[in-house]
Short mmCIF file of C-alpha atoms and ligand atoms in Angstrom, two decimals:
data_model
loop_
_atom_site.label_atom_id
_atom_site.label_comp_id
_atom_site.label_asym_id
_atom_site.label_seq_id
_atom_site.Cartn_x
_atom_site.Cartn_y
_atom_site.Cartn_z
CA MET A 267 -0.04 -0.09 -0.28
CA SER A 268 1.48 3.26 -1.09
CA ARG A 269 1.80 6.43 0.95
CA PRO A 270 0.34 9.74 -0.82
CA SER A 271 3.02 12.02 -1.58
CA GLY A 272 3.44 14.89 1.06
CA ASP A 273 2.91 12.59 4.17
CA ALA A 274 6.43 13.16 5.22
CA ALA A 275 6.27 10.80 8.41
CA PRO A 276 7.70 7.59 7.57
CA GLY A 277 5.65 4.40 7.63
CA ALA A 278 1.81 4.09 7.70
CA ARG A 279 -0.72 6.09 5.94
CA LEU A 280 -3.08 7.94 8.20
CA ILE A 281 -6.62 6.82 7.47
CA ASP A 282 -8.55 9.69 7.94
CA GLY A 283 -12.08 8.53 9.70
CA ARG A 284 -13.23 12.06 10.69
CA GLY A 285 -12.95 13.16 6.78
CA LEU A 286 -14.72 9.99 5.37
CA ALA A 287 -17.33 10.43 8.13
CA ASP A 288 -18.11 13.87 7.37
CA ARG A 289 -18.51 12.64 3.77
CA ILE A 290 -21.02 10.03 4.66
CA VAL A 291 -22.82 12.55 6.87
CA ALA A 292 -23.38 14.64 3.90
CA GLU A 293 -24.60 11.64 1.90
CA VAL A 294 -27.32 10.84 4.58
CA ARG A 295 -28.36 14.22 4.74
CA ALA A 296 -28.73 13.95 0.95
CA GLY A 297 -30.69 10.73 1.14
CA VAL A 298 -33.03 12.32 4.15
CA GLU A 299 -33.81 15.26 1.66
CA ASP A 300 -34.38 13.20 -1.00
CA GLY A 301 -37.26 10.99 1.12
CA ARG A 302 -38.66 13.84 2.51
CA ARG A 303 -39.24 15.17 -1.09
CA ARG A 304 -40.77 12.03 -1.99
CA THR A 305 -42.47 11.01 1.27
CA GLY A 306 -43.35 14.08 2.76
CA SER A 307 -41.35 12.67 6.04
CA VAL A 308 -37.81 12.51 7.57
CA PRO A 309 -36.34 9.68 9.46
CA GLY A 310 -36.36 10.05 13.44
CA LEU A 311 -33.81 8.85 15.81
CA ALA A 312 -34.86 8.11 19.43
CA VAL A 313 -32.22 7.90 21.79
CA VAL A 314 -32.76 6.24 25.42
CA LEU A 315 -30.07 7.03 28.02
CA VAL A 316 -30.28 5.84 31.66
CA GLY A 317 -27.83 7.18 34.48
CA GLY A 318 -24.99 9.53 34.68
CA ASN A 319 -21.92 7.83 33.11
CA PRO A 320 -20.13 10.82 31.66
CA ALA A 321 -18.84 9.29 28.91
CA SER A 322 -22.25 7.96 27.70
CA HIS A 323 -23.60 11.38 28.30
CA ILE A 324 -21.10 12.84 25.47
CA TYR A 325 -21.27 10.06 22.91
CA VAL A 326 -25.25 10.82 23.21
CA GLU A 327 -24.74 14.46 22.62
CA ALA A 328 -22.34 13.58 19.79
CA LYS A 329 -24.83 11.30 18.18
CA LEU A 330 -27.89 13.74 18.73
CA ARG A 331 -25.90 16.68 17.15
CA LYS A 332 -25.06 14.69 14.15
CA ALA A 333 -28.42 13.37 13.76
CA ARG A 334 -29.87 17.07 13.66
CA GLU A 335 -26.86 17.73 11.25
CA ALA A 336 -28.30 15.14 8.96
CA GLY A 337 -31.79 16.25 9.05
CA ILE A 338 -32.95 13.17 11.26
CA ASP A 339 -35.62 14.23 13.88
CA THR A 340 -34.24 13.31 17.35
CA PHE A 341 -36.42 12.10 20.31
CA GLU A 342 -34.45 12.05 23.95
CA HIS A 343 -35.47 10.07 26.59
CA ARG A 344 -33.01 10.62 29.45
CA PHE A 345 -33.44 9.41 33.13
CA ASP A 346 -31.26 9.41 35.97
CA ASP A 347 -33.06 5.83 36.99
CA ILE A 348 -35.50 4.10 35.79
CA ASP A 349 -36.80 0.53 36.43
CA GLU A 350 -36.64 -2.29 33.99
CA ALA A 351 -40.58 -2.23 33.28
CA GLY A 352 -40.54 1.38 32.75
CA LEU A 353 -37.72 1.14 30.08
CA LEU A 354 -39.57 -1.93 28.67
CA ARG A 355 -42.71 -0.02 28.28
CA LEU A 356 -41.12 3.02 26.95
CA ILE A 357 -39.53 0.93 24.18
CA GLU A 358 -43.17 -0.64 23.50
CA ARG A 359 -44.27 2.94 22.68
CA LEU A 360 -41.36 4.00 20.59
CA ASN A 361 -41.93 0.78 18.73
CA ARG A 362 -45.34 1.84 17.63
CA ASP A 363 -44.41 5.38 17.38
CA ARG A 364 -44.75 6.36 13.31
CA ARG A 365 -42.33 9.25 13.84
CA VAL A 366 -39.33 6.81 15.25
CA SER A 367 -37.49 5.04 12.55
CA GLY A 368 -34.52 4.41 14.87
CA ILE A 369 -34.18 3.33 18.41
CA LEU A 370 -30.91 3.39 20.41
CA VAL A 371 -30.51 2.52 23.83
CA GLN A 372 -27.21 3.70 25.13
CA LEU A 373 -24.56 0.89 26.85
CA PRO A 374 -24.11 0.26 29.49
CA LEU A 375 -27.47 -0.01 31.43
CA PRO A 376 -27.40 -0.02 35.28
CA PRO A 377 -26.90 -3.43 36.66
CA HIS A 378 -30.53 -3.74 37.58
CA VAL A 379 -31.63 -3.76 33.99
CA ASP A 380 -31.27 -6.79 32.15
CA ARG A 381 -29.70 -5.43 28.93
CA ARG A 382 -30.37 -8.54 26.88
CA ARG A 383 -34.15 -8.15 27.85
CA VAL A 384 -34.25 -4.50 26.80
CA LEU A 385 -32.27 -4.96 23.57
CA SER A 386 -34.60 -7.76 22.40
CA ALA A 387 -37.50 -5.71 23.01
CA VAL A 388 -36.38 -3.26 20.29
CA SER A 389 -38.23 -3.69 17.15
CA PRO A 390 -35.48 -5.65 14.89
CA ASP A 391 -36.92 -2.99 12.38
CA LYS A 392 -36.12 -0.14 14.31
CA ASP A 393 -32.92 -1.69 15.91
CA ALA A 394 -30.74 1.33 14.63
CA ASP A 395 -27.55 -0.06 16.51
CA GLY A 396 -28.00 -3.77 15.59
CA PHE A 397 -28.20 -5.07 18.77
CA HIS A 398 -31.18 -7.43 18.54
CA PRO A 399 -30.74 -10.91 18.25
CA GLU A 400 -32.42 -11.24 15.06
CA ASN A 401 -30.11 -8.67 13.43
CA GLN A 402 -27.18 -10.72 15.31
CA GLY A 403 -28.39 -13.86 13.84
CA ARG A 404 -28.61 -12.01 10.07
CA LEU A 405 -24.87 -10.77 10.36
CA PHE A 406 -23.53 -14.40 11.60
CA THR A 407 -25.82 -16.19 8.66
CA ASP A 408 -24.18 -13.56 6.20
CA ALA A 409 -28.11 -12.48 5.43
CA PRO A 410 -29.00 -8.58 5.06
CA GLY A 411 -29.89 -6.81 8.21
CA VAL A 412 -28.76 -3.88 10.71
CA VAL A 413 -24.93 -3.74 11.33
CA PRO A 414 -23.91 -2.49 14.50
CA CYS A 415 -22.16 0.84 13.65
CA THR A 416 -18.44 0.66 15.19
CA PRO A 417 -17.82 -2.72 13.22
CA ARG A 418 -19.52 -1.24 10.44
CA GLY A 419 -17.58 1.70 10.15
CA CYS A 420 -14.34 -0.07 10.77
CA LEU A 421 -15.22 -2.18 7.89
CA ASP A 422 -15.78 0.79 5.51
CA LEU A 423 -12.21 2.09 6.54
CA ILE A 424 -10.74 -1.07 5.98
CA ARG A 425 -12.11 -1.37 2.50
CA ARG A 426 -11.21 1.81 1.44
CA GLU A 427 -7.76 0.51 1.87
CA VAL A 428 -8.20 -2.87 0.63
CA PRO A 429 -10.97 -3.30 -1.88
CA SER A 430 -11.01 -7.01 -1.84
CA LEU A 431 -10.54 -8.84 1.53
CA GLU A 432 -11.07 -12.26 0.28
CA GLY A 433 -8.35 -14.63 1.25
CA LEU A 434 -6.58 -12.39 3.80
CA ASP A 435 -5.89 -13.02 7.37
CA ALA A 436 -7.51 -11.01 9.58
CA ALA A 437 -6.99 -10.67 13.50
CA VAL A 438 -9.70 -9.04 15.77
CA VAL A 439 -8.52 -8.20 19.47
CA GLY A 440 -11.53 -8.00 21.75
CA ALA A 441 -14.52 -10.30 21.59
CA SER A 442 -17.43 -8.07 22.96
CA SER A 443 -20.89 -8.39 21.49
CA ILE A 444 -20.62 -4.33 20.51
CA VAL A 445 -17.62 -4.48 18.64
CA GLY A 446 -15.10 -7.65 18.67
CA ARG A 447 -17.86 -10.34 17.70
CA PRO A 448 -19.65 -8.44 15.07
CA MET A 449 -16.07 -7.33 13.41
CA ALA A 450 -15.28 -10.82 13.32
CA ALA A 451 -18.37 -12.08 11.82
CA LEU A 452 -18.33 -8.93 9.06
CA LEU A 453 -14.85 -9.75 8.30
CA LEU A 454 -15.60 -13.40 7.80
CA ASN A 455 -18.56 -12.83 5.46
CA GLN A 456 -15.94 -10.71 3.43
CA GLY A 457 -13.92 -13.78 2.70
CA CYS A 458 -10.92 -13.37 5.53
CA THR A 459 -9.57 -16.01 7.59
CA VAL A 460 -10.74 -14.52 11.14
CA SER A 461 -8.65 -15.16 14.42
CA VAL A 462 -10.24 -13.37 17.78
CA GLY A 463 -7.90 -12.65 20.42
CA HIS A 464 -9.68 -12.05 23.79
CA LYS A 465 -8.57 -11.88 27.59
CA ALA A 466 -7.95 -15.63 28.01
CA SER A 467 -5.91 -15.75 24.74
CA ARG A 468 -2.49 -17.42 25.48
CA ASP A 469 -0.52 -15.63 22.84
CA LEU A 470 -2.14 -12.51 21.48
CA PRO A 471 0.90 -11.29 19.70
CA ALA A 472 1.18 -14.72 17.86
CA LEU A 473 -2.47 -13.98 16.48
CA THR A 474 -2.13 -10.34 15.21
CA ARG A 475 1.48 -10.79 13.69
CA ARG A 476 -0.25 -13.17 10.77
CA ALA A 477 -2.88 -10.28 10.36
CA ASP A 478 -2.85 -8.45 7.06
CA VAL A 479 -5.99 -6.78 8.71
CA LEU A 480 -5.89 -5.96 12.39
CA VAL A 481 -8.85 -4.50 14.44
CA VAL A 482 -8.20 -3.98 18.10
CA ALA A 483 -11.17 -3.41 20.48
CA ALA A 484 -9.59 -4.32 23.88
CA GLY A 485 -10.15 -1.05 26.06
CA GLN A 486 -6.41 -1.32 26.91
CA PRO A 487 -4.53 1.81 26.29
CA GLY A 488 -1.30 0.94 24.19
CA LEU A 489 -1.73 -3.12 24.12
CA VAL A 490 -0.53 -3.59 20.94
CA ARG A 491 2.84 -2.72 20.02
CA ARG A 492 5.31 -2.62 17.17
CA ASP A 493 6.27 -5.97 17.44
CA TRP A 494 2.74 -7.29 17.28
CA VAL A 495 2.27 -6.04 13.81
CA LYS A 496 2.80 -7.49 10.43
CA PRO A 497 4.43 -5.18 8.34
CA GLY A 498 2.51 -3.81 5.87
CA ALA A 499 -1.00 -4.43 7.84
CA VAL A 500 -4.17 -2.18 8.08
CA VAL A 501 -4.63 -1.31 11.51
CA VAL A 502 -7.85 0.01 13.17
CA ASP A 503 -7.85 1.16 16.73
CA VAL A 504 -11.19 1.16 18.12
CA GLY A 505 -9.78 1.91 21.79
CA ILE A 506 -10.54 5.12 23.31
CA SER A 507 -9.11 5.81 26.81
CA ARG A 508 -8.16 8.97 28.72
CA VAL A 509 -4.58 8.68 30.01
CA THR A 510 -2.51 10.97 32.14
CA ASP A 511 1.20 11.56 31.31
CA PRO A 512 3.44 12.99 33.72
CA VAL A 513 4.95 14.96 30.34
CA LEU A 514 2.06 15.13 27.97
CA GLY A 515 -0.73 15.73 30.61
CA SER A 516 -4.28 14.47 30.07
CA ARG A 517 -5.17 13.03 26.23
CA ILE A 518 -7.05 10.36 24.51
CA VAL A 519 -5.18 7.21 23.29
CA GLY A 520 -6.04 4.04 21.53
CA ASP A 521 -5.38 0.50 22.28
CA VAL A 522 -2.60 0.53 20.01
CA ALA A 523 1.08 2.13 20.53
CA PHE A 524 0.32 4.45 17.82
CA ASP A 525 3.84 6.04 17.33
CA GLU A 526 5.65 2.60 17.13
CA VAL A 527 3.04 1.00 15.13
CA ARG A 528 2.75 3.65 12.50
CA GLU A 529 6.39 2.77 11.44
CA VAL A 530 5.62 -0.72 10.82
CA ALA A 531 1.84 -0.77 9.54
CA GLY A 532 0.51 0.02 6.04
CA ALA A 533 -2.41 2.08 7.06
CA ILE A 534 -3.52 3.05 10.87
CA THR A 535 -6.55 5.02 12.09
CA PRO A 536 -5.92 7.64 14.28
CA VAL A 537 -7.20 8.18 17.86
CA PRO A 538 -9.00 10.59 18.03
CA GLY A 539 -10.48 11.12 14.64
CA GLY A 540 -10.54 7.31 13.22
CA VAL A 541 -13.09 4.90 14.13
CA GLY A 542 -15.12 7.33 16.54
CA PRO A 543 -16.38 9.42 14.00
CA MET A 544 -17.39 6.75 11.60
CA THR A 545 -19.47 5.00 14.55
CA VAL A 546 -21.50 8.22 14.69
CA ALA A 547 -21.75 8.36 10.82
CA MET A 548 -22.72 4.52 10.61
CA LEU A 549 -25.58 5.30 12.88
CA MET A 550 -27.08 7.88 10.72
CA ALA A 551 -26.91 5.68 8.00
CA ASN A 552 -28.51 2.91 9.80
CA THR A 553 -31.18 5.32 10.79
CA LEU A 554 -31.58 6.31 7.08
CA ASP A 555 -31.74 2.66 6.25
CA LEU A 556 -34.41 1.67 8.54
CA PHE A 557 -36.34 4.76 7.73
CA LEU A 558 -36.08 3.54 3.77
CA GLY A 559 -37.03 0.33 4.75
CA ALA A 560 -40.27 1.38 6.90
CA ALA A 561 -41.05 3.37 3.72
CA GLY A 562 -40.99 0.20 1.59
CA GLU A 563 -38.24 1.71 -0.63
CA ARG A 564 -36.33 -0.79 -2.60
CA GLY A 565 -32.91 1.43 -1.97
CA ALA A 566 -33.19 0.13 1.69
CA ALA A 567 -32.09 -3.47 0.14
CA ALA A 568 -28.80 -2.13 -0.89
CA LEU A 569 -28.35 -0.12 2.06
CA LEU A 570 -29.08 -2.43 4.73
CA CYS A 571 -26.72 -5.31 3.60
CA GLN A 572 -23.51 -5.58 5.02
CA GLY A 573 -21.12 -4.11 2.56
N1 GUN B 821 -21.96 1.95 24.23
C1 GUN B 821 -20.65 1.96 23.91
N2 GUN B 821 -20.51 1.72 22.47
C2 GUN B 821 -21.92 2.04 21.95
C3 GUN B 821 -22.89 1.52 20.98
O1 GUN B 821 -22.18 1.73 19.77
N3 GUN B 821 -24.21 1.71 21.26
C4 GUN B 821 -24.62 2.17 22.32
N4 GUN B 821 -26.14 1.97 22.31
N5 GUN B 821 -24.23 1.94 23.31
C5 GUN B 821 -22.86 1.96 23.07
#
């Protein structure tokens, strides 16, 4: 993979997630406007947030701001606390509300709420996050469905570097149901040979060193070092942690030791400005897809599939 001229730093090309996310949101906005002209309505995104997790509040603000920028109607439901029955009643109401095309329940939920029960209560046809078991099953059987936003965003970034993934070795570090597992399924559906490393893996570097495509979503700042990475690999860093360094002060870093790994990788996402903006952009894309699906439009089939 060649570097564009003008990039003075040695090693990897920087993958501009922010720039691509801006273009996707502009496309969604055009799709929303087109839908409005034809159907007289626009997509609506309902966001449910329970509790005071500061990171969740920041993420939800970013999602709502971007939805408005894309011309999507927003419906906010914030609770300091709510019991599970109350949350399930709210979701039932949102499932029936014709103005709502997509529902997002921000995670984590408080411990007294059963996350599986809540996510399963969201109609699969309004499942903006792709967390409903039906959509997860579709992904795992390579059938069209709603794909979780972060993995969908990562795949888009990867495919801009490597248009055909068929036959490549891929490694995913982290086996969460939000990122690692769906990411592995997406890469498998693209024809990759996929390894998934996790907390109990005996030799993570042995997995990652084989990978032409490496996605890291472990939640451990700086976990992946230079000698973990195959020269020329495409490295996608989903991690986002705030660390305090005596010299550099407080800053946001990923799961990849960026300064080292960029010397060997072929292409790498920065943190911030890589996967984060793509997650939000893909939420907008999912919401538009769900709206078009609900409006019975053919275009939705193409948008709803995983590529
Ligand atoms: N919490 C962390 N990531 C996500 C996400 O992608 N969606 C939701 N709903 N909650 C999250």
